[in-house]
mmCIF file of C-alpha atoms in Angstrom:
data_model
loop_
_atom_site.group_PDB
_atom_site.id
_atom_site.type_symbol
_atom_site.label_atom_id
_atom_site.label_comp_id
_atom_site.label_asym_id
_atom_site.label_seq_id
_atom_site.Cartn_x
_atom_site.Cartn_y
_atom_site.Cartn_z
ATOM 1 C CA MET A 5 -56.127 129.171 -5.933
ATOM 2 C CA VAL A 6 -57.570 132.339 -7.343
ATOM 3 C CA GLN A 7 -54.736 132.904 -9.825
ATOM 4 C CA ARG A 8 -55.674 129.976 -12.089
ATOM 5 C CA ILE A 9 -56.643 130.557 -15.729
ATOM 6 C CA GLN A 10 -60.264 129.561 -15.118
ATOM 7 C CA SER A 11 -60.536 132.422 -12.635
ATOM 8 C CA VAL A 12 -59.536 134.828 -15.406
ATOM 9 C CA PHE A 13 -62.179 133.325 -17.710
ATOM 10 C CA LEU A 14 -64.835 133.517 -14.991
ATOM 11 C CA LEU A 15 -63.917 137.145 -14.313
ATOM 12 C CA LEU A 16 -64.321 137.849 -18.043
ATOM 13 C CA VAL A 17 -67.731 136.155 -17.974
ATOM 14 C CA SER A 18 -68.792 138.323 -15.061
ATOM 15 C CA LEU A 19 -67.581 141.552 -16.655
ATOM 16 C CA ILE A 20 -69.093 140.707 -20.029
ATOM 17 C CA MET A 21 -72.478 139.915 -18.524
ATOM 18 C CA LEU A 22 -72.362 143.236 -16.673
ATOM 19 C CA GLY A 23 -71.557 144.847 -20.034
ATOM 20 C CA VAL A 24 -74.731 143.334 -21.477
ATOM 21 C CA LEU A 25 -76.664 145.497 -19.022
ATOM 22 C CA PHE A 26 -75.304 148.719 -20.509
ATOM 23 C CA LEU A 27 -74.873 148.002 -24.215
ATOM 24 C CA PRO A 28 -77.509 147.976 -26.974
ATOM 25 C CA LEU A 29 -78.720 144.496 -27.854
ATOM 26 C CA TRP A 30 -80.771 144.924 -31.030
ATOM 27 C CA SER A 31 -81.927 147.785 -33.235
ATOM 28 C CA GLU A 32 -83.972 148.398 -36.317
ATOM 29 C CA VAL A 33 -84.295 151.586 -38.355
ATOM 30 C CA SER A 34 -86.834 152.149 -41.120
ATOM 31 C CA PRO A 35 -85.400 152.806 -44.614
ATOM 32 C CA ASP A 36 -86.336 156.494 -44.441
ATOM 33 C CA GLY A 37 -85.033 156.833 -40.873
ATOM 34 C CA SER A 38 -88.321 157.994 -39.397
ATOM 35 C CA GLU A 39 -88.940 154.957 -37.188
ATOM 36 C CA THR A 40 -86.572 153.140 -34.863
ATOM 37 C CA VAL A 41 -86.870 150.178 -32.540
ATOM 38 C CA ASN A 42 -84.168 149.616 -29.927
ATOM 39 C CA ILE A 43 -83.755 146.867 -27.374
ATOM 40 C CA ASN A 44 -81.496 147.082 -24.365
ATOM 41 C CA ALA A 45 -81.471 144.995 -21.184
ATOM 42 C CA TYR A 46 -84.271 147.046 -19.649
ATOM 43 C CA SER A 47 -86.694 148.047 -22.392
ATOM 44 C CA LEU A 48 -87.848 147.787 -25.983
ATOM 45 C CA VAL A 49 -88.405 151.330 -27.274
ATOM 46 C CA TYR A 50 -90.259 152.250 -30.457
ATOM 47 C CA THR A 51 -89.747 155.850 -31.583
ATOM 48 C CA GLN A 52 -91.176 157.676 -34.548
ATOM 49 C CA GLY A 53 -90.714 161.123 -35.936
ATOM 50 C CA GLY A 54 -87.273 161.597 -37.484
ATOM 51 C CA LEU A 55 -85.458 164.545 -35.891
ATOM 52 C CA THR A 56 -87.941 165.047 -33.063
ATOM 53 C CA ASP A 57 -88.072 161.485 -31.805
ATOM 54 C CA ALA A 58 -91.424 160.935 -30.179
ATOM 55 C CA GLU A 59 -91.487 157.802 -28.097
ATOM 56 C CA ILE A 60 -94.485 155.776 -29.236
ATOM 57 C CA SER A 61 -94.222 152.736 -26.999
ATOM 58 C CA THR A 62 -91.972 151.175 -24.427
ATOM 59 C CA LYS A 63 -92.115 147.593 -23.263
ATOM 60 C CA PRO A 64 -90.068 146.267 -20.344
ATOM 61 C CA THR A 65 -87.413 143.648 -21.035
ATOM 62 C CA TRP A 66 -86.063 143.399 -17.497
ATOM 63 C CA TYR A 67 -85.936 139.592 -17.804
ATOM 64 C CA ILE A 68 -82.775 140.061 -19.867
ATOM 65 C CA SER A 69 -81.128 142.169 -17.179
ATOM 66 C CA LEU A 70 -82.165 139.735 -14.458
ATOM 67 C CA ALA A 71 -80.663 136.741 -16.284
ATOM 68 C CA ALA A 72 -77.472 138.710 -17.027
ATOM 69 C CA LEU A 73 -77.138 139.793 -13.391
ATOM 70 C CA PHE A 74 -77.570 136.216 -12.166
ATOM 71 C CA ALA A 75 -74.968 134.997 -14.664
ATOM 72 C CA SER A 76 -72.515 137.675 -13.539
ATOM 73 C CA GLY A 77 -73.113 136.914 -9.876
ATOM 74 C CA ILE A 78 -72.738 133.164 -10.328
ATOM 75 C CA ALA A 79 -69.464 133.666 -12.199
ATOM 76 C CA MET A 80 -68.060 135.806 -9.385
ATOM 77 C CA PHE A 81 -69.254 133.321 -6.756
ATOM 78 C CA THR A 82 -67.673 130.458 -8.710
ATOM 79 C CA ILE A 83 -64.268 132.162 -8.632
ATOM 80 C CA PHE A 84 -64.196 132.046 -4.841
ATOM 81 C CA LYS A 85 -65.229 128.377 -4.664
ATOM 82 C CA PHE A 86 -61.713 127.404 -5.821
ATOM 83 C CA ARG A 87 -61.283 124.876 -2.986
ATOM 84 C CA ASN A 88 -64.102 122.715 -4.340
ATOM 85 C CA ARG A 89 -63.694 122.015 -8.061
ATOM 86 C CA MET A 90 -66.807 119.840 -8.278
ATOM 87 C CA THR A 91 -68.926 122.733 -7.010
ATOM 88 C CA GLN A 92 -67.191 125.006 -9.508
ATOM 89 C CA MET A 93 -68.123 122.653 -12.348
ATOM 90 C CA LYS A 94 -71.752 122.534 -11.208
ATOM 91 C CA LEU A 95 -71.917 126.307 -10.869
ATOM 92 C CA SER A 96 -70.381 126.717 -14.326
ATOM 93 C CA ALA A 97 -73.071 124.445 -15.764
ATOM 94 C CA VAL A 98 -75.795 126.488 -14.051
ATOM 95 C CA ASN A 99 -74.141 129.659 -15.294
ATOM 96 C CA SER A 100 -74.241 128.314 -18.856
ATOM 97 C CA LEU A 101 -78.000 127.996 -18.441
ATOM 98 C CA PHE A 102 -78.328 131.608 -17.306
ATOM 99 C CA ILE A 103 -76.130 132.890 -20.136
ATOM 100 C CA GLY A 104 -78.135 130.773 -22.577
ATOM 101 C CA ALA A 105 -81.341 132.194 -21.105
ATOM 102 C CA THR A 106 -79.985 135.706 -21.636
ATOM 103 C CA ILE A 107 -79.215 134.946 -25.281
ATOM 104 C CA GLY A 108 -82.604 133.276 -25.710
ATOM 105 C CA LEU A 109 -84.421 136.261 -24.222
ATOM 106 C CA ILE A 110 -82.539 138.644 -26.497
ATOM 107 C CA TYR A 111 -83.624 136.555 -29.469
ATOM 108 C CA PHE A 112 -87.211 136.318 -28.181
ATOM 109 C CA PHE A 113 -87.603 140.072 -27.759
ATOM 110 C CA SER A 114 -85.931 140.765 -31.115
ATOM 111 C CA THR A 115 -88.403 138.493 -32.905
ATOM 112 C CA ARG A 116 -91.270 140.225 -31.133
ATOM 113 C CA ALA A 117 -89.922 143.642 -32.175
ATOM 114 C CA GLU A 118 -89.093 142.813 -35.786
ATOM 115 C CA PRO A 119 -92.642 143.125 -37.219
ATOM 116 C CA ILE A 120 -93.061 146.631 -35.778
ATOM 117 C CA ILE A 121 -91.392 148.219 -38.810
ATOM 118 C CA ALA A 122 -92.713 146.481 -41.924
ATOM 119 C CA ASN A 123 -90.440 145.157 -44.690
ATOM 120 C CA HIS A 124 -87.207 145.716 -42.821
ATOM 121 C CA GLN A 125 -84.995 143.545 -40.659
ATOM 122 C CA GLY A 126 -83.210 144.632 -37.527
ATOM 123 C CA GLU A 127 -79.633 143.959 -36.551
ATOM 124 C CA PHE A 128 -78.136 142.466 -33.459
ATOM 125 C CA GLU A 129 -75.842 144.897 -31.678
ATOM 126 C CA ILE A 130 -72.624 144.397 -29.707
ATOM 127 C CA GLY A 131 -74.426 143.403 -26.497
ATOM 128 C CA SER A 132 -75.813 140.288 -28.170
ATOM 129 C CA TYR A 133 -72.466 139.223 -29.508
ATOM 130 C CA ILE A 134 -70.607 139.637 -26.247
ATOM 131 C CA ALA A 135 -73.242 137.493 -24.510
ATOM 132 C CA ALA A 136 -72.241 134.702 -26.890
ATOM 133 C CA ALA A 137 -68.585 135.396 -26.039
ATOM 134 C CA ALA A 138 -69.461 135.027 -22.349
ATOM 135 C CA LEU A 139 -70.893 131.589 -23.071
ATOM 136 C CA PHE A 140 -67.622 130.622 -24.781
ATOM 137 C CA PHE A 141 -65.500 131.923 -21.885
ATOM 138 C CA ASN A 142 -67.714 130.052 -19.428
ATOM 139 C CA TRP A 143 -67.132 126.867 -21.422
ATOM 140 C CA LEU A 144 -63.363 127.500 -21.337
ATOM 141 C CA ALA A 145 -63.467 128.017 -17.571
ATOM 142 C CA LYS A 146 -65.367 124.759 -17.095
ATOM 143 C CA HIS A 147 -62.895 122.960 -19.348
ATOM 144 C CA PHE A 148 -59.907 124.135 -17.291
ATOM 145 C CA ILE A 149 -61.670 123.304 -14.013
ATOM 146 C CA GLN A 150 -62.206 119.761 -15.294
ATOM 147 C CA LYS A 151 -58.569 119.608 -16.382
ATOM 148 C CA ASP A 152 -57.434 120.583 -12.871
ATOM 149 C CA GLU A 153 -59.721 117.978 -11.347
ATOM 150 C CA LYS A 154 -58.256 115.255 -13.576
ATOM 151 C CA LEU A 155 -54.737 116.354 -12.653
ATOM 152 C CA VAL A 156 -55.505 116.191 -8.924
ATOM 153 C CA ARG A 157 -57.153 112.772 -9.249
ATOM 154 C CA SER A 158 -54.204 111.375 -11.202
ATOM 155 C CA ALA A 159 -51.789 112.701 -8.569
ATOM 156 C CA ASP A 160 -53.897 111.059 -5.862
ATOM 157 C CA ARG A 161 -53.671 107.711 -7.667
ATOM 158 C CA ILE A 162 -49.879 107.922 -7.798
ATOM 159 C CA ARG A 163 -49.574 108.473 -4.033
#
């Protein structure tokens, strides 16, 4: 049944991972404000120049967007596999790997970008935090799928 609570959690996972594609993931600004480094799901951009931001370098980070898209797609696919709870549990486990890969890639690119501006640390933005929330919601969905499976197995034993 599509109206189960795990379907709501999986829908949240899918929407959150789509949100990762459009939100900033990490940023760093120099103390005087003349240099900035920003990471989103598609690129790492280093700008310099204060008011007239001149883009110095851009590096692609499309791996993040690819992992987030796969995680979103797997979550949506898992919702419609409601007739087979074992497949749902397996897909949720695979989805945890993709969400974890997204978080790992965000961390990887942030550590590569941090030394660009000397003596200053960057900050993770909202996109990074909601990716962690997606991992939590995916865990909740898997938990409730397992709970349903136990309930069905116990009812089968009674019959």
